[in-house]
CSV table of N, CA, C and O in Angstrom, one decimal:
chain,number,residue,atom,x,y,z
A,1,UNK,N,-20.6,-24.7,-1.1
A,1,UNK,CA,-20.0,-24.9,0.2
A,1,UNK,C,-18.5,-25.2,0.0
A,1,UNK,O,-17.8,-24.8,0.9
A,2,UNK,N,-17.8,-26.1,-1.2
A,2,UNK,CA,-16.8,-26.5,-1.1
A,2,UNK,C,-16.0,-24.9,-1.7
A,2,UNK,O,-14.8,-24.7,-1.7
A,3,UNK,N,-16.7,-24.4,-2.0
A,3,UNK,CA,-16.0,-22.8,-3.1
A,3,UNK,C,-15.5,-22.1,-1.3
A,3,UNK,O,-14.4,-21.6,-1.2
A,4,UNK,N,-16.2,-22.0,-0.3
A,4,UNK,CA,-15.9,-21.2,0.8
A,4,UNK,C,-14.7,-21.9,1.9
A,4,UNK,O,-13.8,-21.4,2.5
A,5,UNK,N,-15.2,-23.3,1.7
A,5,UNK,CA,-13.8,-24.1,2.3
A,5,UNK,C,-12.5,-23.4,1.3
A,5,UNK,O,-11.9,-22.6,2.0
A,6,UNK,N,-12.2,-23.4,0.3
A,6,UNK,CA,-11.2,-23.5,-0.4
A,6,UNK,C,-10.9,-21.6,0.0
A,6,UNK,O,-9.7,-21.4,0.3
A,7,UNK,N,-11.4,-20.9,0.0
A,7,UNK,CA,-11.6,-19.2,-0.3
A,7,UNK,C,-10.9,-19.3,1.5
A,7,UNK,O,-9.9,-18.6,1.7
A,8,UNK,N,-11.3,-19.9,2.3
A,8,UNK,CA,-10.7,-19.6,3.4
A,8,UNK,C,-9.4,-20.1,3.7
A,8,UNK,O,-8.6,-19.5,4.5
A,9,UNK,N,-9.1,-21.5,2.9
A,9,UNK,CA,-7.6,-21.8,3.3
A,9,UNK,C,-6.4,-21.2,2.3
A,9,UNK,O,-5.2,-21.5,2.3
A,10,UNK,N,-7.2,-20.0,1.4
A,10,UNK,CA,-6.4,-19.1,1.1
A,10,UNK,C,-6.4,-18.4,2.0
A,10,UNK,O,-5.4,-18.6,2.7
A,11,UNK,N,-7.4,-17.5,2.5
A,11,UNK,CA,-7.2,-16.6,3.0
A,11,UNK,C,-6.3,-16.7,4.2
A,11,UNK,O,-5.6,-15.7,4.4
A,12,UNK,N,-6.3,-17.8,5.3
A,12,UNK,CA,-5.7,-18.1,6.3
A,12,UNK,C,-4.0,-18.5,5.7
A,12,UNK,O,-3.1,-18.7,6.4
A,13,UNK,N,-3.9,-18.6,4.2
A,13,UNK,CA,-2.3,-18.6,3.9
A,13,UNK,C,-2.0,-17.4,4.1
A,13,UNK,O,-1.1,-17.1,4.9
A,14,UNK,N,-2.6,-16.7,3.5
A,14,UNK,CA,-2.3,-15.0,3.2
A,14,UNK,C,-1.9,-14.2,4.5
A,14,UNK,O,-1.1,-13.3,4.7
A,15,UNK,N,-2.9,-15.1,5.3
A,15,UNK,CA,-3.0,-13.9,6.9
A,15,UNK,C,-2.1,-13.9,7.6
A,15,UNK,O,-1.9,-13.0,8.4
A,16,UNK,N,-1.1,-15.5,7.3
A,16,UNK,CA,0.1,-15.7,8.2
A,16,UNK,C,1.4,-14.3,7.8
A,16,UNK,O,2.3,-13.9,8.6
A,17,UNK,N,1.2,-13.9,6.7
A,17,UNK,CA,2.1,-12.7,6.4
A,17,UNK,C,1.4,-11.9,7.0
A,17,UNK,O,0.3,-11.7,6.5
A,18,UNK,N,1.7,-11.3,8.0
A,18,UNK,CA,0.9,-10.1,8.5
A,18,UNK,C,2.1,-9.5,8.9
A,18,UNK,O,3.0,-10.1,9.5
A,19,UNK,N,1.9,-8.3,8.5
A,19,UNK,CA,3.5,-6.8,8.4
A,19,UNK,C,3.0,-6.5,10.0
A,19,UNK,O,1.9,-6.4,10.5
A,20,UNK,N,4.3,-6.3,10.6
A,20,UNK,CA,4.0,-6.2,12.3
A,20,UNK,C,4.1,-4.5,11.9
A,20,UNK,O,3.7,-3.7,12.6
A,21,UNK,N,4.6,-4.3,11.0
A,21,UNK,CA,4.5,-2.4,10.8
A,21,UNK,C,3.4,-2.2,10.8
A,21,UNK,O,2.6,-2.8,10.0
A,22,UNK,N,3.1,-1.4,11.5
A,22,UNK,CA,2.1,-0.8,11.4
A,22,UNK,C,2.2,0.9,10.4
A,22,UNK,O,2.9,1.9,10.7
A,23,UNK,N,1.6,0.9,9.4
A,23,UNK,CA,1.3,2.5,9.2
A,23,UNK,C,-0.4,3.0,8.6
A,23,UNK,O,-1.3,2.4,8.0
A,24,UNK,N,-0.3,4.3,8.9
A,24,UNK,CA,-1.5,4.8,8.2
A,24,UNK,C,-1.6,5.7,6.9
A,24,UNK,O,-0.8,5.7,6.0
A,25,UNK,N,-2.9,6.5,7.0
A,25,UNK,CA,-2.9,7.5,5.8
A,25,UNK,C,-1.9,8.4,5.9
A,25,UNK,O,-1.9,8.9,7.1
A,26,UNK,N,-0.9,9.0,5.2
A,26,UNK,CA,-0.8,10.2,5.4
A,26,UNK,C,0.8,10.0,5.4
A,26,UNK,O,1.7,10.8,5.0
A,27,UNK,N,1.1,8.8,5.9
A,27,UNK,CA,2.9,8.1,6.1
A,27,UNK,C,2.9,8.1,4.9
A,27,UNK,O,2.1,8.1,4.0
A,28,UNK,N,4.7,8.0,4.8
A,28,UNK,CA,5.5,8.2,3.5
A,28,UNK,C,6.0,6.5,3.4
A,28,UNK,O,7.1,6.2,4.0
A,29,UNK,N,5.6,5.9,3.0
A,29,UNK,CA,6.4,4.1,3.0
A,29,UNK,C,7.1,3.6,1.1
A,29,UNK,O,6.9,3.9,0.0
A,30,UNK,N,7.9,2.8,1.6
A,30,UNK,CA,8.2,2.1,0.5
A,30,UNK,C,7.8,0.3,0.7
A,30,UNK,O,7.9,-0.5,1.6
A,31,UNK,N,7.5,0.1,-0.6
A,31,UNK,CA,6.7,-1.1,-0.7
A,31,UNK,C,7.4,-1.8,-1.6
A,31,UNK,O,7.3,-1.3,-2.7
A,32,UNK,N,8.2,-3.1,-1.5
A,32,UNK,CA,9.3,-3.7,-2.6
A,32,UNK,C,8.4,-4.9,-2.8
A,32,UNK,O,8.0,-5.7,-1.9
A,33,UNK,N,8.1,-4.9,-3.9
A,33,UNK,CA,7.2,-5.8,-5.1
A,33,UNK,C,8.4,-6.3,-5.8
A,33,UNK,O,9.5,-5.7,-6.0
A,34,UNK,N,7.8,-7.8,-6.0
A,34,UNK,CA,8.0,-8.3,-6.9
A,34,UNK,C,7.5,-8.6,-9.0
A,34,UNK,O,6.4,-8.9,-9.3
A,35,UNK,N,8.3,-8.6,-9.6
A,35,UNK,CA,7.7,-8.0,-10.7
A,35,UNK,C,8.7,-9.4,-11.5
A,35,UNK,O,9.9,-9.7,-11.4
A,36,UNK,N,7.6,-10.1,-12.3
A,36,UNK,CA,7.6,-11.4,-13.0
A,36,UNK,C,8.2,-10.9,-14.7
A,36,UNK,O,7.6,-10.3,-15.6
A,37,UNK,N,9.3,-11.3,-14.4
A,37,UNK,CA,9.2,-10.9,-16.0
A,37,UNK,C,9.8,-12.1,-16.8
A,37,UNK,O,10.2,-13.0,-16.1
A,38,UNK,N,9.9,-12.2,-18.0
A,38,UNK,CA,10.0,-13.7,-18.9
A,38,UNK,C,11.3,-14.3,-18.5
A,38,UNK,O,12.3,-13.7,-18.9
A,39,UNK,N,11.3,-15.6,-17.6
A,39,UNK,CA,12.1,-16.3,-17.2
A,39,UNK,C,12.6,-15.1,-16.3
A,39,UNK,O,13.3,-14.5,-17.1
A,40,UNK,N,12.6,-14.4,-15.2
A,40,UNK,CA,13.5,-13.6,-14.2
A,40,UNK,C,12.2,-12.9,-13.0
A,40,UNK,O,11.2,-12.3,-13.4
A,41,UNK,N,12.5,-13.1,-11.9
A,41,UNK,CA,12.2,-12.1,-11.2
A,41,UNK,C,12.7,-11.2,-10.2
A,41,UNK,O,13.6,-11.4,-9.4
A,42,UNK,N,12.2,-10.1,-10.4
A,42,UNK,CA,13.2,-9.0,-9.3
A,42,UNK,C,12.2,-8.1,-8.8
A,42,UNK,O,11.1,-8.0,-9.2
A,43,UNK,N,12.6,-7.5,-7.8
A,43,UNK,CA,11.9,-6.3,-6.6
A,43,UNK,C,12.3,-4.9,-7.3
A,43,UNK,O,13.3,-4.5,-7.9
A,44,UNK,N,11.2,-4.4,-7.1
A,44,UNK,CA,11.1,-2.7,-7.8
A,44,UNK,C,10.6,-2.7,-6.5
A,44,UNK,O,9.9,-3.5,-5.9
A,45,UNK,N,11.1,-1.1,-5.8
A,45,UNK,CA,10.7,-0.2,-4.8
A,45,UNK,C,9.7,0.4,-5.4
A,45,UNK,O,10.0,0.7,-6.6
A,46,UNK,N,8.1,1.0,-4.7
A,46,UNK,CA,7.8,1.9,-4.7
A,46,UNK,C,7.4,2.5,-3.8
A,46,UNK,O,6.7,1.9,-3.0
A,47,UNK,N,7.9,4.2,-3.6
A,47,UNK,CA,7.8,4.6,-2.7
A,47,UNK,C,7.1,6.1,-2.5
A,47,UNK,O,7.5,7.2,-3.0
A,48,UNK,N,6.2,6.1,-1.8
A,48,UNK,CA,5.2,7.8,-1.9
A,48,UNK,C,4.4,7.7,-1.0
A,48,UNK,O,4.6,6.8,-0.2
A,49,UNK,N,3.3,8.6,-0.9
A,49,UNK,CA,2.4,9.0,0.5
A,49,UNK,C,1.5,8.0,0.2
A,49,UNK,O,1.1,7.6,-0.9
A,50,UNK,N,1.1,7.5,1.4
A,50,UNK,CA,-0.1,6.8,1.7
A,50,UNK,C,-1.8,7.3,1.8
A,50,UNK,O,-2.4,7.6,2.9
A,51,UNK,N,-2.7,7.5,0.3
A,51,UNK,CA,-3.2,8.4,0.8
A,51,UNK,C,-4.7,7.6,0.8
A,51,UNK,O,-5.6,8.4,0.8
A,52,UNK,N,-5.1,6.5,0.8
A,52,UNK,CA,-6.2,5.7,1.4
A,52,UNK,C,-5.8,4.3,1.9
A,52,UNK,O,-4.8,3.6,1.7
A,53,UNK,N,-6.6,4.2,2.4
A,53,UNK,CA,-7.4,2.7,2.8
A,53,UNK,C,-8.5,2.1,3.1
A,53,UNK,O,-9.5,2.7,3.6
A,54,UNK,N,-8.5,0.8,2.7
A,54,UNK,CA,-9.7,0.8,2.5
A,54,UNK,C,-9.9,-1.1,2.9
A,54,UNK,O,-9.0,-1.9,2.8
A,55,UNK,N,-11.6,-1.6,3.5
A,55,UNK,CA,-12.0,-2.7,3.5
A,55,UNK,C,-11.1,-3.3,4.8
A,55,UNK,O,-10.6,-2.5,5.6
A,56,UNK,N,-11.1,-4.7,5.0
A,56,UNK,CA,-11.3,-4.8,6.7
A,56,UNK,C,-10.7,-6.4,6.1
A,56,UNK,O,-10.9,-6.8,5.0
A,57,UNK,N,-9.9,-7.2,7.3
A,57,UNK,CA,-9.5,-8.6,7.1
A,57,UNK,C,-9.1,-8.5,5.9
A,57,UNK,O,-8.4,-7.6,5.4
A,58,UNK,N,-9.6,-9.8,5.2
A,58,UNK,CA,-8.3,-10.3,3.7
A,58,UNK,C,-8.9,-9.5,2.5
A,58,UNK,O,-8.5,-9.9,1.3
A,59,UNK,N,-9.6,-8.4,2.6
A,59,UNK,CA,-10.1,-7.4,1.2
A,59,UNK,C,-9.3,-6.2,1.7
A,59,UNK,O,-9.3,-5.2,1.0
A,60,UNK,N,-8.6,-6.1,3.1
A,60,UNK,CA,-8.0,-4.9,3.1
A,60,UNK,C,-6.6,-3.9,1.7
A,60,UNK,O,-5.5,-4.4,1.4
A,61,UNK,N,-6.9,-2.9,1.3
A,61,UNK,CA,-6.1,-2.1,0.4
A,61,UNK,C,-5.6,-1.2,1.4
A,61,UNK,O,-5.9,-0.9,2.5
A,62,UNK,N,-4.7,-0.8,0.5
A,62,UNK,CA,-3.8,0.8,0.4
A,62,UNK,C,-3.9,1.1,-0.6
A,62,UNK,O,-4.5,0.3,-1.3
A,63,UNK,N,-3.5,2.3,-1.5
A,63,UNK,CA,-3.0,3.0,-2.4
A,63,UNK,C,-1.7,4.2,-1.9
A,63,UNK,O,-1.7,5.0,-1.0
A,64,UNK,N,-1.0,3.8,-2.8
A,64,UNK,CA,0.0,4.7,-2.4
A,64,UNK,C,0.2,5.8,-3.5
A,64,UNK,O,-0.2,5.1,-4.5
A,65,UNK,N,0.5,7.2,-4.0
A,65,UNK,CA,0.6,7.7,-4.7
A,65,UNK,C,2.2,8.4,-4.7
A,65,UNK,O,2.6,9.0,-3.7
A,66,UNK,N,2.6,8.3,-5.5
A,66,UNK,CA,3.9,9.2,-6.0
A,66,UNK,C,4.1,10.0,-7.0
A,66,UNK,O,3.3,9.8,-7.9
A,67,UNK,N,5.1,11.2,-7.4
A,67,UNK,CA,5.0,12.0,-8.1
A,67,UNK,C,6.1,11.8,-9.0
A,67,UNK,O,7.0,12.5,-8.5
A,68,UNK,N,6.7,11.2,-10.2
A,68,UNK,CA,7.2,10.7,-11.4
A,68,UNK,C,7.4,11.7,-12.5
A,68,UNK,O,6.5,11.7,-13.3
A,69,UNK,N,8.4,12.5,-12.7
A,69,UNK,CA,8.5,13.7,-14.0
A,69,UNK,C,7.5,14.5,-14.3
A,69,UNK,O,7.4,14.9,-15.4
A,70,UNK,N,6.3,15.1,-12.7
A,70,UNK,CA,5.8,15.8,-12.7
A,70,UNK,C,4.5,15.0,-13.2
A,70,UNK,O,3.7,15.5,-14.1
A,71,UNK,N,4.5,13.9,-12.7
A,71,UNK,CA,3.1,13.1,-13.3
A,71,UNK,C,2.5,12.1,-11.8
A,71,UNK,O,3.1,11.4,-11.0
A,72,UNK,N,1.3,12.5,-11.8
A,72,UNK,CA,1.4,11.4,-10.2
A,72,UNK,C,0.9,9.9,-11.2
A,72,UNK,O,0.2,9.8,-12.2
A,73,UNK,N,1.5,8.9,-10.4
A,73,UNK,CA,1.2,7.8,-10.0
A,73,UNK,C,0.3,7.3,-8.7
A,73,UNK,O,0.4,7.9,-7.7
A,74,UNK,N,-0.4,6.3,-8.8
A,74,UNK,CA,-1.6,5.8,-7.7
A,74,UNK,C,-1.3,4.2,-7.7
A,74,UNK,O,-1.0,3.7,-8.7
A,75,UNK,N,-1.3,3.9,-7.0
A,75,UNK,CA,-1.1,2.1,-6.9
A,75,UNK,C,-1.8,1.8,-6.0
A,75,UNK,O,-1.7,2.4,-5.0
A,76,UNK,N,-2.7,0.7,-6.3
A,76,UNK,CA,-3.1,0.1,-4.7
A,76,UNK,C,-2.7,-1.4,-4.7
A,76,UNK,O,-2.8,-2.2,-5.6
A,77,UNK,N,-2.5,-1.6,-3.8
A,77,UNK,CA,-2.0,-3.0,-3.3
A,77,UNK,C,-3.1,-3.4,-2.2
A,77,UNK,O,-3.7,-2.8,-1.4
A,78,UNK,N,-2.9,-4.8,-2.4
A,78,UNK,CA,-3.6,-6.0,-1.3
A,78,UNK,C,-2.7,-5.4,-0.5
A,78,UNK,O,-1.7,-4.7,-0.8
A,79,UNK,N,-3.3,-6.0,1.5
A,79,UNK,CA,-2.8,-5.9,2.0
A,79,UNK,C,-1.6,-6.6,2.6
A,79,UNK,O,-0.6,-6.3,3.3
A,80,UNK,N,-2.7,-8.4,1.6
A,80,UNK,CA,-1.5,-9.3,2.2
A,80,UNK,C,-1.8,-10.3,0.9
A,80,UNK,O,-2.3,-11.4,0.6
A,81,UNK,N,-1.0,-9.2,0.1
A,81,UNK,CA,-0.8,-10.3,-1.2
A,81,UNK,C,0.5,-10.5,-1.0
A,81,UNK,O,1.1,-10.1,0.0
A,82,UNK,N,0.8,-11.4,-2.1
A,82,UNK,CA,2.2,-12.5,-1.8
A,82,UNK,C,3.1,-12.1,-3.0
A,82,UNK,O,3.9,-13.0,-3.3
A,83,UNK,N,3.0,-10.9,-3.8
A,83,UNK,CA,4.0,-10.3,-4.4
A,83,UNK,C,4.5,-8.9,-3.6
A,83,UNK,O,5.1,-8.0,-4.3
A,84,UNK,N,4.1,-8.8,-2.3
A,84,UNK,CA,4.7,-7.4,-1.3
A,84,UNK,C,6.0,-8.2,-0.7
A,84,UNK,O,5.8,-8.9,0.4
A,85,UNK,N,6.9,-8.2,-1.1
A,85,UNK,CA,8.3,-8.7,-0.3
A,85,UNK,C,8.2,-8.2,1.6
A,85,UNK,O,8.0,-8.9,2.6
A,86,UNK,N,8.4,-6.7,1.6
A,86,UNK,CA,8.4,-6.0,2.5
A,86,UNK,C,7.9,-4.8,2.3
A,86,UNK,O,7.8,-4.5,1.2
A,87,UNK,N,7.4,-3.6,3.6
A,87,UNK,CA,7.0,-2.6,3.4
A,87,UNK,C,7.9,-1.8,4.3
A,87,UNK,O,8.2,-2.2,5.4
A,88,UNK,N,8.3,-0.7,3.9
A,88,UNK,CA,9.4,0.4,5.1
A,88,UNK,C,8.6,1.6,4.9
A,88,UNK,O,8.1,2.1,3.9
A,89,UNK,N,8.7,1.8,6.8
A,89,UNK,CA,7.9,3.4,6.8
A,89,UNK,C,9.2,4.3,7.2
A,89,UNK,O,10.1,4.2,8.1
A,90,UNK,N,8.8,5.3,6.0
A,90,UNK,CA,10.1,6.4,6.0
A,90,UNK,C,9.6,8.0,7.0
A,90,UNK,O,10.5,8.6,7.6
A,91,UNK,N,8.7,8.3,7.0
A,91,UNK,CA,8.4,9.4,7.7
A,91,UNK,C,6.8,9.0,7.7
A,91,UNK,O,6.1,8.4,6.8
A,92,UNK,N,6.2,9.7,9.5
A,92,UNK,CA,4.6,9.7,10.0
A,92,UNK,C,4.4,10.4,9.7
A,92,UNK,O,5.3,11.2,9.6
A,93,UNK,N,3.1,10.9,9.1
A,93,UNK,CA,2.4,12.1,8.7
A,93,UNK,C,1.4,12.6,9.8
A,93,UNK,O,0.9,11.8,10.7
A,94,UNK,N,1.1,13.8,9.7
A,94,UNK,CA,0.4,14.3,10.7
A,94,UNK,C,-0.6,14.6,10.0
A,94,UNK,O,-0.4,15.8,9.6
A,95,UNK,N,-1.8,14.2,9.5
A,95,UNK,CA,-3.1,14.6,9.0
A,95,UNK,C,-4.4,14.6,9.7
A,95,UNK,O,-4.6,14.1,10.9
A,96,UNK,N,-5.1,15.1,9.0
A,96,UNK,CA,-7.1,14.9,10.0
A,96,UNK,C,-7.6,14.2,9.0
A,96,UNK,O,-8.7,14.6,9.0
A,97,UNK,N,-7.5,13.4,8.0
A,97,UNK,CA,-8.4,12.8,7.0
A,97,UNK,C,-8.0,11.6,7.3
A,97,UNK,O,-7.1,11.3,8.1
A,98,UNK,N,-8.9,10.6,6.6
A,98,UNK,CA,-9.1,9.5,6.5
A,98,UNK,C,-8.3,9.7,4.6
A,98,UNK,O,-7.1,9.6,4.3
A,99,UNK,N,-9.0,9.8,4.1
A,99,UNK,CA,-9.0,9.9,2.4
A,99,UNK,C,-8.0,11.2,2.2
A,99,UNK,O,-8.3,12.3,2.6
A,100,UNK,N,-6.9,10.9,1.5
A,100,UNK,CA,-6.0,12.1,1.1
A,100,UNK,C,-6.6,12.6,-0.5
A,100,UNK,O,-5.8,13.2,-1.2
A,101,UNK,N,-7.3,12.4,-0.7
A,101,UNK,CA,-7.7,12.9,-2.1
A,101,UNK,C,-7.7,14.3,-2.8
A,101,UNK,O,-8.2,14.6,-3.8
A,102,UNK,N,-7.2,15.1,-2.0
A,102,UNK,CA,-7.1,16.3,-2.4
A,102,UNK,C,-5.3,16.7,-3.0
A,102,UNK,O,-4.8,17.6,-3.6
A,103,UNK,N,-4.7,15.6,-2.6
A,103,UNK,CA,-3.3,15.6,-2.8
A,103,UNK,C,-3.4,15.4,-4.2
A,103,UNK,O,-2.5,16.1,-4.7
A,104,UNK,N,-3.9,14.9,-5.0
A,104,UNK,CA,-4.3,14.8,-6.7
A,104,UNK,C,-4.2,15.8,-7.7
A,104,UNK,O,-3.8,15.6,-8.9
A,105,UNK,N,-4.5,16.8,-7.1
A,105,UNK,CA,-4.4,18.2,-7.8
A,105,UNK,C,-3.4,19.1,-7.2
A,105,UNK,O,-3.2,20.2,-7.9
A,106,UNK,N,-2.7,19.0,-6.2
A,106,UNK,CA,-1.6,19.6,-5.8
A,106,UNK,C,-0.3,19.2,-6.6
A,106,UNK,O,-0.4,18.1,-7.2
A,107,UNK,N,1.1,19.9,-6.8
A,107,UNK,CA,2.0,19.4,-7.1
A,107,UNK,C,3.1,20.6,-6.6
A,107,UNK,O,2.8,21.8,-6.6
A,108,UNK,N,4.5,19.9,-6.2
A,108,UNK,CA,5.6,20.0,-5.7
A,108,UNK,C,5.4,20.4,-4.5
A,108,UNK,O,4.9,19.5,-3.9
A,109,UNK,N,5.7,21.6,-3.7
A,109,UNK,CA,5.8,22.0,-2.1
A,109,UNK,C,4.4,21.9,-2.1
A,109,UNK,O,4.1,21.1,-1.1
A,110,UNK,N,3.3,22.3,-2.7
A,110,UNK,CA,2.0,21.8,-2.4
A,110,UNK,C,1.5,20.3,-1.7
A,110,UNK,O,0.7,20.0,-0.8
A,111,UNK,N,2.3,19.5,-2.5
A,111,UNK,CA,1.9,18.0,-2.6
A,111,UNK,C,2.0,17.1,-1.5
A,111,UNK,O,1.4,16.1,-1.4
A,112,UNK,N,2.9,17.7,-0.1
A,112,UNK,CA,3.6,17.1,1.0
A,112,UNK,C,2.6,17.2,1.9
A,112,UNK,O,1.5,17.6,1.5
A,113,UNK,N,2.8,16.8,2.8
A,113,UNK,CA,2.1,16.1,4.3
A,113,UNK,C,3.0,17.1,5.2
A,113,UNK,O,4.1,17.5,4.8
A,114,UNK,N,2.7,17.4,6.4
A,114,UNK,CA,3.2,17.3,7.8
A,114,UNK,C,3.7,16.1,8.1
A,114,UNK,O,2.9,15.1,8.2
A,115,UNK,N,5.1,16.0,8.4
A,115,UNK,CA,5.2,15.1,9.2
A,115,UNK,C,5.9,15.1,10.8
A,115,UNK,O,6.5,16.1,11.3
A,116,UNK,N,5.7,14.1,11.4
A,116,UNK,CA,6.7,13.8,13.1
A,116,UNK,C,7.9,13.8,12.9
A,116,UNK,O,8.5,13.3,12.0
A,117,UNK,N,8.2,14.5,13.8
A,117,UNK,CA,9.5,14.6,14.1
A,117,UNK,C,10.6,13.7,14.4
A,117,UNK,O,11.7,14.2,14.6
């Protein structure tokens, strides 16, 4: 009993960060993390398609994936962890999927989304 009191007044810290951005699958966003390193910290941008989501309230993810010297990268992040500084949506995508997982095996003009104008 006392393990679910404590699990919720995390989660009710967490929830007060809530990104009024809204974006979905298929958007192009960048996501500035914070990254701990011995005695210093600093923000690394990452930035690529949004190609899932996943789970509901304080288990909600993303994964974002980007393409690196012809190598993709996959990251998934909490939705409302406390090393996301901020998130910016750079272009909407116009997709029919829920799951971009076919984007994995594509590379260069392949790799892109439709997006709004």
């Amino acid at each position: 009993m006392y393990y679910f009191k404590i699990l919720k007044l995390l989660e009710n810290t967490y929830k007060e960060k809530v990104f009024l951005l809204k974006f979905n699958v298929g958007d192009t966003i960048s996501v500035y993390i914070k990254i701990k390193d011995v005695g210093k910290e600093r923000i690394q941008k990452f930035e690529g398609i949004v190609i899932k989501m996943r789970g509901f309230n304080n288990t909600k993810t993303f994964t974002v994936r980007k393409i690196s010297d012809n190598v993709g990268i996959e990251r998934t992040f909490p939705f409302f962890s406390p090393n996301i500084v901020k998130i910016e949506l750079k272009k909407k995508g116009l997709v029919r999927r829920s799951k971009l997982y076919y984007l994995r095996g594509k590379y260069g003009k392949f790799s892109k989304v439709k997006h709004k104008n």
